[in-house]
């Protein structure tokens, strides 16, 4: 047997055997949800007003969040991908902070910054806008938590692009803005869409920071994850059905992400 | 008589260039060891690198003159650049790739007419691939598409970065033939970076040898053959 054959046998058998416990931990919760919830239970959840309200808050807030992330995040990622200044090198790692920080800590930070008595909260209060414990707070918390996922994907997408293409386009008479819209964006689109979907998924699932900064008010700040949290103490079957719904949404998002990641590989070839 | 003149200095942390080059209508092949700065010279001429004490004149046009504060923007220089990877846009068809240009200088119209695109595609032999993506073409065909775009640009100067290095032997010969005939037909001043002696021979190019950040020798192939003390040069010429 050749050496490479032996190596591939080792990875095939022992890699899988060693990974089984982790695979089980990763996959069993989803499987348990699918097995535990019957069709009648899902239908009952659908017709419950808690579900409709939470779904409306979740979808509207996460769509506004992802729109804000795309509009502000794309140029920021582009600048970070192309700049070699000290300032950009200092800023870039800070953008990952929300990924490693506990959401509860982010929630406290948001309260201290934008709460009624917070550092900037007083300023906003004087303008007649109090973000804390409002729908705006849900959006702000989601943006902070979810933006790094999009930014990271967008920066990588922009950096992976062949710089020669931009150079050639400039020699062909195109301005930097034309190049951005005609070359950079179309070629980065699969990576940007995959990053956007990941970011949207994270915004939909946001819990800790939202609870602390926006509260848990049905119809105003209660998103699906917060509704699950509330219903666990009152109606556990509804909580489980809502969880299955969020799980299904996550699976659909993952499917789309895979599709765009495959596309990214093909475009990059 | 020289039709173009390039002079500039470029300083980086571990690297510096002090370049003075001029030429006529014969192509000029830039040769030198890897990492000596040949591609950087091309990019400096294009305006993609920050340079000092610079004079770039192509024909009657002054593209850069540090003394009088003239510096024409990259997109207005009308210089054609063919990088090693060819710079074809992977999401555009062959036809779109060739027509993707803004003619702002020395042209009566800013739009490229479809007839012109088809004419040039026919001339280099890629008209049957008009609607294909670059990834669906062979290496030689991709090179022809890049060349078609370059010729349609009607540039003031052509800058080629190792135009045949990524090709197999037969495709190299084909591309050399196309380059030699078309560049001569269009009479465009050309600077190419190459490691291949056959590129120099086929294009009847003069040579400029870059060593330690300077052009240490420039002249015809015959002039170089008489002075071969340098190890790099003797190895390069030995390819003949």
CSV table of C-alpha atoms in Angstrom, one decimal:
chain,number,residue,atom,x,y,z
A,1,UNK,CA,0.0,0.0,0.0
A,2,UNK,CA,1.3,3.4,-0.9
A,3,UNK,CA,2.1,6.0,1.8
A,4,UNK,CA,-0.6,8.4,0.7
A,5,UNK,CA,-3.1,5.5,0.6
A,6,UNK,CA,-2.3,4.7,4.2
A,7,UNK,CA,-2.7,8.3,5.2
A,8,UNK,CA,-6.1,8.6,3.5
A,9,UNK,CA,-7.2,5.3,5.2
A,10,UNK,CA,-6.1,6.7,8.5
A,11,UNK,CA,-8.0,9.9,8.0
A,12,UNK,CA,-11.1,8.1,6.7
A,13,UNK,CA,-11.4,5.7,9.6
A,14,UNK,CA,-9.8,7.2,12.6
A,15,UNK,CA,-10.8,10.8,11.8
A,16,UNK,CA,-14.4,9.8,11.7
A,17,UNK,CA,-14.2,7.6,14.8
A,18,UNK,CA,-12.5,10.3,16.8
A,19,UNK,CA,-15.0,12.9,15.6
A,20,UNK,CA,-18.2,10.9,16.4
A,21,UNK,CA,-18.8,12.3,19.9
A,22,UNK,CA,-18.5,15.9,18.5
A,23,UNK,CA,-20.7,15.1,15.6
A,24,UNK,CA,-23.4,13.7,17.9
A,25,UNK,CA,-23.3,16.8,20.2
A,26,UNK,CA,-23.6,19.0,17.1
A,27,UNK,CA,-26.4,17.1,15.3
A,28,UNK,CA,-28.5,15.6,18.1
A,29,UNK,CA,-30.2,18.8,19.4
A,30,UNK,CA,-31.6,19.4,15.9
A,31,UNK,CA,-32.7,15.8,15.5
A,32,UNK,CA,-34.4,15.8,18.9
A,33,UNK,CA,-36.3,18.9,17.9
A,34,UNK,CA,-37.5,17.3,14.7
A,35,UNK,CA,-38.5,14.1,16.5
A,36,UNK,CA,-40.2,15.8,19.5
A,37,UNK,CA,-42.6,18.1,17.6
A,38,UNK,CA,-45.6,16.8,15.9
A,39,UNK,CA,-47.5,18.5,13.0
A,40,UNK,CA,-50.5,19.4,15.3
A,41,UNK,CA,-48.1,21.1,17.7
A,42,UNK,CA,-46.5,23.2,15.0
A,43,UNK,CA,-50.0,24.1,13.7
A,44,UNK,CA,-51.0,25.2,17.2
A,45,UNK,CA,-47.9,27.3,17.5
A,46,UNK,CA,-48.7,29.0,14.2
A,47,UNK,CA,-52.1,30.0,15.3
A,48,UNK,CA,-50.9,31.3,18.7
A,49,UNK,CA,-50.7,35.2,18.7
A,50,UNK,CA,-47.4,35.0,20.6
A,51,UNK,CA,-45.8,33.4,17.5
A,52,UNK,CA,-47.2,35.9,15.1
A,53,UNK,CA,-46.1,38.9,17.1
A,54,UNK,CA,-42.6,37.5,17.8
A,55,UNK,CA,-42.2,36.5,14.2
A,56,UNK,CA,-43.1,40.0,13.0
A,57,UNK,CA,-40.6,41.6,15.5
A,58,UNK,CA,-37.9,39.1,14.5
A,59,UNK,CA,-38.3,39.4,10.8
A,60,UNK,CA,-38.7,43.2,10.7
A,61,UNK,CA,-35.9,43.9,13.1
A,62,UNK,CA,-33.5,41.4,11.4
A,63,UNK,CA,-34.3,42.7,7.9
A,64,UNK,CA,-33.6,46.3,9.0
A,65,UNK,CA,-30.4,45.1,10.7
A,66,UNK,CA,-29.1,43.2,7.7
A,67,UNK,CA,-29.9,46.1,5.4
A,68,UNK,CA,-28.0,48.5,7.7
A,69,UNK,CA,-25.1,46.0,7.9
A,70,UNK,CA,-25.0,45.6,4.1
A,71,UNK,CA,-25.2,49.4,3.3
A,72,UNK,CA,-22.5,50.5,5.8
A,73,UNK,CA,-20.5,47.3,6.1
A,74,UNK,CA,-19.7,46.8,2.4
A,75,UNK,CA,-17.8,50.1,1.9
A,76,UNK,CA,-16.2,49.6,5.3
A,77,UNK,CA,-15.0,46.1,4.4
A,78,UNK,CA,-13.8,47.4,1.0
A,79,UNK,CA,-11.7,50.1,2.7
A,80,UNK,CA,-10.3,47.6,5.3
A,81,UNK,CA,-9.5,45.1,2.5
A,82,UNK,CA,-7.6,47.7,0.4
A,83,UNK,CA,-6.1,50.0,3.1
A,84,UNK,CA,-2.7,49.3,4.6
A,85,UNK,CA,-2.7,52.3,7.0
A,86,UNK,CA,-2.0,51.9,10.7
A,87,UNK,CA,-5.5,53.1,11.5
A,88,UNK,CA,-7.1,50.3,9.5
A,89,UNK,CA,-4.7,47.7,10.9
A,90,UNK,CA,-5.8,48.9,14.4
A,91,UNK,CA,-9.5,48.9,13.6
A,92,UNK,CA,-9.8,45.5,11.8
A,93,UNK,CA,-9.2,43.2,14.8
A,94,UNK,CA,-11.5,45.3,17.0
A,95,UNK,CA,-14.4,44.4,14.6
A,96,UNK,CA,-14.2,40.8,15.8
A,97,UNK,CA,-14.7,41.8,19.4
A,98,UNK,CA,-18.5,41.2,19.4
A,99,UNK,CA,-17.8,37.6,18.2
A,100,UNK,CA,-15.7,36.7,21.3
A,101,UNK,CA,-17.5,38.9,23.8
A,102,UNK,CA,-20.4,37.4,25.8
A,103,UNK,CA,-23.7,38.9,24.4
A,104,UNK,CA,-24.7,39.8,28.0
A,105,UNK,CA,-21.6,42.0,28.2
A,106,UNK,CA,-22.5,43.7,24.9
A,107,UNK,CA,-26.0,44.2,26.3
A,108,UNK,CA,-24.6,46.0,29.4
A,109,UNK,CA,-22.2,48.0,27.1
A,110,UNK,CA,-25.1,49.1,25.0
A,111,UNK,CA,-27.1,50.1,28.0
A,112,UNK,CA,-24.2,52.2,29.4
A,113,UNK,CA,-23.7,53.8,26.0
A,114,UNK,CA,-27.3,54.4,24.8
A,115,UNK,CA,-29.5,53.9,28.0
A,116,UNK,CA,-31.4,56.9,29.2
A,117,UNK,CA,-28.6,57.8,31.7
A,118,UNK,CA,-25.9,56.4,29.4
A,119,UNK,CA,-23.0,58.4,27.9
A,120,UNK,CA,-24.7,59.0,24.5
A,121,UNK,CA,-28.3,58.2,25.7
A,122,UNK,CA,-28.7,61.7,27.3
A,123,UNK,CA,-27.8,63.3,23.9
A,124,UNK,CA,-30.3,61.1,22.0
A,125,UNK,CA,-32.9,61.7,24.8
A,126,UNK,CA,-32.5,65.5,24.2
A,127,UNK,CA,-33.4,64.8,20.5
A,128,UNK,CA,-36.5,63.0,21.6
A,129,UNK,CA,-35.2,59.5,20.8
A,130,UNK,CA,-34.7,56.9,23.5
A,131,UNK,CA,-33.2,53.8,22.0
A,132,UNK,CA,-33.0,51.6,25.0
A,133,UNK,CA,-36.0,49.2,25.6
A,134,UNK,CA,-37.5,50.0,22.2
A,135,UNK,CA,-37.7,48.4,18.8
A,136,UNK,CA,-34.6,50.4,17.9
A,137,UNK,CA,-32.7,48.7,20.7
A,138,UNK,CA,-33.5,45.3,19.1
A,139,UNK,CA,-32.1,46.5,15.8
A,140,UNK,CA,-29.0,48.0,17.4
A,141,UNK,CA,-28.2,44.9,19.4
A,142,UNK,CA,-28.6,42.7,16.3
A,143,UNK,CA,-26.4,45.0,14.2
A,144,UNK,CA,-23.6,44.9,16.9
A,145,UNK,CA,-23.8,41.1,17.2
A,146,UNK,CA,-24.2,40.2,13.6
A,147,UNK,CA,-22.1,42.8,11.7
A,148,UNK,CA,-18.7,41.1,12.3
A,149,UNK,CA,-19.9,38.0,10.5
A,150,UNK,CA,-20.6,40.0,7.4
A,151,UNK,CA,-17.6,42.2,7.7
A,152,UNK,CA,-15.2,39.2,8.0
A,153,UNK,CA,-16.7,37.5,5.0
A,154,UNK,CA,-16.7,40.7,2.9
A,155,UNK,CA,-13.1,41.5,3.8
A,156,UNK,CA,-11.9,38.0,2.8
A,157,UNK,CA,-14.0,38.2,-0.4
A,158,UNK,CA,-12.5,41.5,-1.4
A,159,UNK,CA,-8.9,40.5,-0.5
A,160,UNK,CA,-9.1,37.3,-2.5
A,161,UNK,CA,-9.8,39.2,-5.6
A,162,UNK,CA,-7.1,39.4,-8.2
A,163,UNK,CA,-5.6,43.0,-7.9
A,164,UNK,CA,-4.5,42.7,-11.6
A,165,UNK,CA,-8.2,42.8,-12.7
A,166,UNK,CA,-8.6,46.2,-11.0
A,167,UNK,CA,-5.3,47.5,-12.5
A,168,UNK,CA,-6.3,46.4,-16.0
A,169,UNK,CA,-9.8,47.9,-15.7
A,170,UNK,CA,-8.1,51.3,-14.7
A,171,UNK,CA,-5.8,51.1,-17.7
A,172,UNK,CA,-8.9,50.6,-19.8
A,173,UNK,CA,-10.2,54.0,-18.7
A,174,UNK,CA,-12.5,53.0,-15.8
A,175,UNK,CA,-12.7,55.1,-12.7
A,176,UNK,CA,-12.4,53.4,-9.2
A,177,UNK,CA,-16.1,53.7,-8.6
A,178,UNK,CA,-16.9,52.1,-12.0
A,179,UNK,CA,-14.5,49.3,-11.2
A,180,UNK,CA,-16.1,48.8,-7.8
A,181,UNK,CA,-19.6,48.3,-9.3
A,182,UNK,CA,-18.7,46.5,-12.5
A,183,UNK,CA,-15.8,44.3,-11.4
A,184,UNK,CA,-15.3,44.1,-7.6
A,185,UNK,CA,-19.0,43.7,-6.6
A,186,UNK,CA,-20.0,41.2,-9.2
A,187,UNK,CA,-17.0,39.0,-8.5
A,188,UNK,CA,-17.4,39.3,-4.7
A,189,UNK,CA,-21.1,38.8,-4.8
A,190,UNK,CA,-21.2,35.1,-3.8
A,191,UNK,CA,-19.0,35.7,-0.8
A,192,UNK,CA,-20.9,38.8,0.2
A,193,UNK,CA,-24.3,37.0,-0.1
A,194,UNK,CA,-23.0,34.0,1.9
A,195,UNK,CA,-21.7,36.5,4.6
A,196,UNK,CA,-25.0,38.4,4.5
A,197,UNK,CA,-26.9,35.2,5.1
A,198,UNK,CA,-24.7,34.1,8.0
A,199,UNK,CA,-25.0,37.6,9.5
A,200,UNK,CA,-28.8,37.5,9.0
A,201,UNK,CA,-29.0,34.1,10.7
A,202,UNK,CA,-27.0,35.4,13.6
A,203,UNK,CA,-29.3,38.5,13.9
A,204,UNK,CA,-32.4,36.2,13.9
A,205,UNK,CA,-30.9,34.1,16.7
A,206,UNK,CA,-29.8,37.1,18.9
A,207,UNK,CA,-30.8,36.7,22.5
A,208,UNK,CA,-28.6,37.9,25.3
A,209,UNK,CA,-27.8,41.5,24.2
A,210,UNK,CA,-31.4,42.0,23.1
A,211,UNK,CA,-32.8,40.8,26.5
A,212,UNK,CA,-30.6,43.3,28.4
A,213,UNK,CA,-30.7,46.3,26.1
A,214,UNK,CA,-34.2,46.0,24.6
A,215,UNK,CA,-36.1,44.0,27.2
A,216,UNK,CA,-38.8,41.3,26.5
A,217,UNK,CA,-42.0,43.2,25.6
A,218,UNK,CA,-44.4,41.2,23.4
A,219,UNK,CA,-45.2,42.9,20.1
A,220,UNK,CA,-42.4,45.5,20.6
A,221,UNK,CA,-39.1,43.9,21.5
A,222,UNK,CA,-39.9,40.2,21.9
A,223,UNK,CA,-38.2,38.4,19.1
A,224,UNK,CA,-38.6,34.6,18.5
A,225,UNK,CA,-35.7,33.6,20.8
A,226,UNK,CA,-37.1,35.8,23.6
A,227,UNK,CA,-40.5,34.3,23.0
A,228,UNK,CA,-39.0,30.8,23.4
A,229,UNK,CA,-37.4,31.9,26.7
A,230,UNK,CA,-40.7,33.4,28.0
A,231,UNK,CA,-42.9,30.4,26.9
A,232,UNK,CA,-40.5,27.9,28.5
A,233,UNK,CA,-42.0,28.8,31.9
A,234,UNK,CA,-45.6,29.0,30.7
A,235,UNK,CA,-46.2,26.8,27.7
A,236,UNK,CA,-43.3,24.5,27.0
A,237,UNK,CA,-44.9,22.9,23.9
A,238,UNK,CA,-45.1,26.3,22.3
A,239,UNK,CA,-41.5,27.0,23.2
A,240,UNK,CA,-40.5,23.7,21.5
A,241,UNK,CA,-42.6,24.4,18.4
A,242,UNK,CA,-41.0,27.9,18.1
A,243,UNK,CA,-37.6,26.4,18.4
A,244,UNK,CA,-38.3,24.0,15.6
A,245,UNK,CA,-39.4,26.9,13.5
A,246,UNK,CA,-36.1,28.8,14.1
A,247,UNK,CA,-34.2,25.6,13.5
A,248,UNK,CA,-36.0,25.2,10.1
A,249,UNK,CA,-35.1,28.8,9.2
A,250,UNK,CA,-31.5,28.1,10.2
A,251,UNK,CA,-31.4,25.0,7.9
A,252,UNK,CA,-32.8,27.0,5.0
A,253,UNK,CA,-30.2,29.8,5.5
A,254,UNK,CA,-27.5,27.2,5.7
A,255,UNK,CA,-28.7,25.7,2.4
A,256,UNK,CA,-28.5,29.1,0.7
A,257,UNK,CA,-25.1,29.8,2.2
A,258,UNK,CA,-23.7,26.5,0.8
A,259,UNK,CA,-25.1,27.4,-2.6
A,260,UNK,CA,-23.3,30.7,-2.7
A,261,UNK,CA,-20.1,29.3,-1.3
A,262,UNK,CA,-20.1,26.8,-4.2
A,263,UNK,CA,-20.7,29.6,-6.6
A,264,UNK,CA,-17.8,31.6,-5.0
A,265,UNK,CA,-15.5,28.7,-5.7
A,266,UNK,CA,-16.6,28.5,-9.3
A,267,UNK,CA,-16.2,32.3,-9.9
A,268,UNK,CA,-12.8,32.2,-8.3
A,269,UNK,CA,-11.6,29.4,-10.6
B,1,UNK,CA,15.2,58.6,-32.6
B,2,UNK,CA,13.5,57.8,-29.3
B,3,UNK,CA,9.7,58.0,-29.4
B,4,UNK,CA,9.3,57.4,-25.6
B,5,UNK,CA,11.2,58.2,-22.5
B,6,UNK,CA,10.7,56.9,-19.0
B,7,UNK,CA,12.7,58.1,-16.0
B,8,UNK,CA,11.8,57.8,-12.3
B,9,UNK,CA,13.0,56.8,-8.8
B,10,UNK,CA,11.1,54.6,-6.4
B,11,UNK,CA,12.1,53.8,-2.9
B,12,UNK,CA,10.7,51.2,-0.5
B,13,UNK,CA,11.9,49.8,2.7
B,14,UNK,CA,14.0,46.9,1.2
B,15,UNK,CA,14.0,47.9,-2.4
B,16,UNK,CA,14.7,50.8,-4.7
B,17,UNK,CA,14.7,51.6,-8.4
B,18,UNK,CA,16.4,54.3,-10.3
B,19,UNK,CA,15.2,53.9,-13.9
B,20,UNK,CA,16.1,55.7,-17.1
B,21,UNK,CA,14.8,54.0,-20.3
B,22,UNK,CA,14.0,55.2,-23.8
B,23,UNK,CA,13.1,53.6,-27.0
B,24,UNK,CA,11.7,53.8,-30.5
B,25,UNK,CA,9.2,51.7,-32.4
B,26,UNK,CA,11.1,48.4,-31.8
B,27,UNK,CA,9.8,46.5,-28.7
B,28,UNK,CA,12.0,46.6,-25.7
B,29,UNK,CA,12.4,43.5,-23.6
B,30,UNK,CA,13.1,44.1,-19.9
B,31,UNK,CA,15.2,41.3,-18.5
B,32,UNK,CA,16.5,40.7,-15.0
B,33,UNK,CA,16.4,38.2,-12.1
B,34,UNK,CA,13.2,37.4,-10.3
B,35,UNK,CA,12.3,40.1,-7.7
B,36,UNK,CA,14.5,42.7,-9.4
B,37,UNK,CA,11.5,45.0,-10.0
B,38,UNK,CA,10.6,44.4,-13.6
B,39,UNK,CA,6.8,44.3,-12.9
B,40,UNK,CA,7.2,47.3,-10.6
B,41,UNK,CA,8.6,49.3,-13.5
B,42,UNK,CA,5.6,48.4,-15.7
B,43,UNK,CA,3.2,49.4,-12.9
B,44,UNK,CA,5.1,52.6,-12.3
B,45,UNK,CA,4.7,53.6,-16.0
B,46,UNK,CA,1.0,52.8,-15.7
B,47,UNK,CA,0.8,55.2,-12.7
B,48,UNK,CA,-0.1,52.4,-10.2
B,49,UNK,CA,3.0,53.0,-8.1
B,50,UNK,CA,4.1,56.1,-6.3
B,51,UNK,CA,7.4,57.3,-7.8
B,52,UNK,CA,9.7,60.4,-7.5
B,53,UNK,CA,11.6,62.6,-9.9
B,54,UNK,CA,9.5,61.2,-12.7
B,55,UNK,CA,9.3,61.9,-16.4
B,56,UNK,CA,7.2,59.8,-18.7
B,57,UNK,CA,6.8,60.9,-22.3
B,58,UNK,CA,5.1,58.7,-24.9
B,59,UNK,CA,5.3,60.3,-28.4
B,60,UNK,CA,4.1,63.9,-27.9
B,61,UNK,CA,2.2,63.1,-24.7
B,62,UNK,CA,3.7,63.9,-21.3
B,63,UNK,CA,2.1,61.5,-18.8
B,64,UNK,CA,4.1,62.4,-15.8
B,65,UNK,CA,6.6,65.3,-15.2
B,66,UNK,CA,7.4,65.8,-11.5
B,67,UNK,CA,9.1,69.1,-12.2
B,68,UNK,CA,6.1,70.8,-13.9
B,69,UNK,CA,3.6,69.0,-11.7
B,70,UNK,CA,2.0,67.0,-14.5
B,71,UNK,CA,0.6,63.6,-13.6
B,72,UNK,CA,-2.0,62.1,-15.8
B,73,UNK,CA,-4.4,59.7,-14.0
B,74,UNK,CA,-4.0,56.0,-14.6
B,75,UNK,CA,-7.4,55.8,-16.4
B,76,UNK,CA,-6.4,58.7,-18.7
B,77,UNK,CA,-3.0,57.4,-19.7
B,78,UNK,CA,-4.3,55.1,-22.5
B,79,UNK,CA,-1.5,52.6,-21.9
B,80,UNK,CA,-2.4,48.9,-22.4
B,81,UNK,CA,-1.3,46.4,-19.7
B,82,UNK,CA,-1.2,42.7,-20.1
B,83,UNK,CA,-0.4,41.1,-16.7
B,84,UNK,CA,0.9,37.6,-16.3
B,85,UNK,CA,-2.6,36.4,-15.5
B,86,UNK,CA,-4.0,38.3,-18.5
B,87,UNK,CA,-6.5,40.3,-16.5
B,88,UNK,CA,-9.6,38.9,-18.2
B,89,UNK,CA,-12.8,39.4,-16.2
B,90,UNK,CA,-14.1,36.0,-15.3
B,91,UNK,CA,-17.8,37.1,-15.1
B,92,UNK,CA,-17.8,38.6,-18.6
B,93,UNK,CA,-18.0,36.9,-22.0
B,94,UNK,CA,-15.2,37.2,-24.5
B,95,UNK,CA,-17.2,39.9,-26.3
B,96,UNK,CA,-17.8,41.9,-23.1
B,97,UNK,CA,-14.2,41.5,-22.1
B,98,UNK,CA,-13.0,43.0,-25.3
B,99,UNK,CA,-15.5,45.8,-25.3
B,100,UNK,CA,-15.0,46.8,-21.6
B,101,UNK,CA,-13.2,50.1,-22.1
B,102,UNK,CA,-13.8,53.8,-21.7
B,103,UNK,CA,-12.1,55.7,-24.4
B,104,UNK,CA,-11.5,59.1,-23.0
B,105,UNK,CA,-8.3,59.9,-24.8
B,106,UNK,CA,-7.5,60.3,-28.5
B,107,UNK,CA,-10.9,58.9,-29.6
B,108,UNK,CA,-13.9,60.5,-31.1
B,109,UNK,CA,-16.4,58.3,-29.3
B,110,UNK,CA,-16.3,56.9,-25.8
B,111,UNK,CA,-18.3,53.8,-26.8
B,112,UNK,CA,-16.8,50.9,-28.5
B,113,UNK,CA,-18.8,49.9,-31.5
B,114,UNK,CA,-20.0,46.3,-31.7
B,115,UNK,CA,-18.6,46.1,-35.3
B,116,UNK,CA,-15.1,47.0,-34.0
B,117,UNK,CA,-15.3,44.2,-31.5
B,118,UNK,CA,-16.3,41.6,-34.0
B,119,UNK,CA,-13.6,42.9,-36.5
B,120,UNK,CA,-10.8,42.6,-33.9
B,121,UNK,CA,-12.1,39.2,-32.7
B,122,UNK,CA,-12.0,37.9,-36.3
B,123,UNK,CA,-8.5,39.4,-36.8
B,124,UNK,CA,-7.0,37.4,-33.8
B,125,UNK,CA,-9.2,34.4,-34.4
B,126,UNK,CA,-11.6,34.3,-31.5
B,127,UNK,CA,-14.9,35.3,-33.1
B,128,UNK,CA,-16.4,31.8,-32.7
B,129,UNK,CA,-16.0,32.2,-28.9
B,130,UNK,CA,-17.7,35.6,-28.6
B,131,UNK,CA,-20.3,34.5,-26.0
B,132,UNK,CA,-18.1,32.1,-24.0
B,133,UNK,CA,-16.6,32.9,-20.6
B,134,UNK,CA,-12.8,33.1,-20.3
B,135,UNK,CA,-12.8,29.9,-18.2
B,136,UNK,CA,-14.3,28.0,-21.2
B,137,UNK,CA,-11.3,28.8,-23.4
B,138,UNK,CA,-7.8,27.3,-23.7
B,139,UNK,CA,-4.8,29.2,-22.4
B,140,UNK,CA,-3.8,30.2,-26.0
B,141,UNK,CA,-7.4,31.4,-26.8
B,142,UNK,CA,-7.5,33.4,-23.6
B,143,UNK,CA,-4.2,35.1,-24.6
B,144,UNK,CA,-5.7,36.0,-27.9
B,145,UNK,CA,-8.8,37.6,-26.2
B,146,UNK,CA,-6.5,39.7,-24.0
B,147,UNK,CA,-4.5,40.7,-27.1
B,148,UNK,CA,-7.8,41.6,-29.0
B,149,UNK,CA,-8.8,43.9,-26.1
B,150,UNK,CA,-5.3,45.4,-26.1
B,151,UNK,CA,-5.4,46.1,-29.8
B,152,UNK,CA,-8.9,47.6,-29.7
B,153,UNK,CA,-7.8,50.0,-27.0
B,154,UNK,CA,-5.4,51.6,-29.5
B,155,UNK,CA,-3.0,52.5,-26.7
B,156,UNK,CA,0.0,54.8,-26.7
B,157,UNK,CA,2.2,52.0,-25.4
B,158,UNK,CA,1.8,48.3,-24.7
B,159,UNK,CA,3.2,46.9,-21.5
B,160,UNK,CA,3.4,43.1,-21.4
B,161,UNK,CA,4.3,41.1,-18.3
B,162,UNK,CA,5.7,37.7,-19.3
B,163,UNK,CA,3.2,37.2,-22.1
B,164,UNK,CA,4.1,33.6,-22.8
B,165,UNK,CA,5.2,32.2,-19.5
B,166,UNK,CA,1.9,30.5,-18.6
B,167,UNK,CA,1.6,28.7,-21.9
B,168,UNK,CA,2.6,25.3,-23.3
B,169,UNK,CA,5.3,25.2,-26.1
B,170,UNK,CA,2.8,25.3,-29.0
B,171,UNK,CA,0.6,28.0,-27.5
B,172,UNK,CA,3.8,30.1,-26.8
B,173,UNK,CA,4.8,29.9,-30.5
B,174,UNK,CA,1.3,30.8,-31.6
B,175,UNK,CA,1.0,33.8,-29.2
B,176,UNK,CA,4.5,35.0,-30.2
B,177,UNK,CA,3.5,35.0,-33.8
B,178,UNK,CA,0.3,36.9,-33.1
B,179,UNK,CA,2.1,39.4,-31.0
B,180,UNK,CA,4.9,39.9,-33.5
B,181,UNK,CA,2.5,40.4,-36.5
B,182,UNK,CA,-0.1,42.6,-34.7
B,183,UNK,CA,2.2,44.8,-32.7
B,184,UNK,CA,4.2,45.4,-35.9
B,185,UNK,CA,1.0,46.2,-37.9
B,186,UNK,CA,-0.3,48.6,-35.3
B,187,UNK,CA,3.2,50.2,-34.7
B,188,UNK,CA,2.6,50.6,-31.0
B,189,UNK,CA,5.7,51.1,-28.8
B,190,UNK,CA,6.0,48.0,-26.6
B,191,UNK,CA,7.8,47.1,-23.4
B,192,UNK,CA,7.7,43.5,-22.3
B,193,UNK,CA,9.1,41.7,-19.3
B,194,UNK,CA,10.3,38.2,-20.2
B,195,UNK,CA,12.6,35.3,-19.2
B,196,UNK,CA,12.3,33.7,-22.6
B,197,UNK,CA,14.9,34.4,-25.2
B,198,UNK,CA,12.5,33.3,-28.0
B,199,UNK,CA,10.1,36.2,-27.1
B,200,UNK,CA,13.0,38.6,-27.7
B,201,UNK,CA,14.0,37.0,-31.0
B,202,UNK,CA,10.6,36.6,-32.4
B,203,UNK,CA,9.5,40.2,-31.6
B,204,UNK,CA,12.9,41.6,-32.8
B,205,UNK,CA,13.1,43.3,-29.5
B,206,UNK,CA,15.9,45.4,-28.0
B,207,UNK,CA,17.1,44.5,-24.6
B,208,UNK,CA,17.3,46.3,-21.3
B,209,UNK,CA,19.0,44.6,-18.4
B,210,UNK,CA,17.8,45.4,-14.9
B,211,UNK,CA,20.3,44.7,-12.1
B,212,UNK,CA,20.4,46.1,-8.5
B,213,UNK,CA,17.6,48.5,-9.2
B,214,UNK,CA,19.2,50.1,-12.3
B,215,UNK,CA,19.2,49.5,-16.0
B,216,UNK,CA,22.8,48.6,-16.4
B,217,UNK,CA,22.7,47.9,-20.1
B,218,UNK,CA,20.4,48.7,-23.0
B,219,UNK,CA,20.8,47.9,-26.7
B,220,UNK,CA,20.2,45.6,-29.5
B,221,UNK,CA,20.6,41.8,-29.2
B,222,UNK,CA,23.9,42.0,-31.1
B,223,UNK,CA,25.3,44.5,-28.7
B,224,UNK,CA,24.4,42.2,-25.8
B,225,UNK,CA,26.0,39.2,-27.5
B,226,UNK,CA,29.3,41.0,-27.4
B,227,UNK,CA,29.3,41.5,-23.7
B,228,UNK,CA,28.5,38.4,-21.7
B,229,UNK,CA,30.6,38.6,-18.6
B,230,UNK,CA,27.4,38.7,-16.4
B,231,UNK,CA,26.2,35.3,-15.3
B,232,UNK,CA,22.5,36.1,-15.7
B,233,UNK,CA,23.0,37.6,-19.2
B,234,UNK,CA,25.1,34.7,-20.4
B,235,UNK,CA,22.5,32.2,-19.2
B,236,UNK,CA,19.7,34.3,-20.8
B,237,UNK,CA,21.6,34.5,-24.2
B,238,UNK,CA,22.5,30.8,-24.0
B,239,UNK,CA,18.8,30.0,-24.5
B,240,UNK,CA,19.4,30.9,-28.2
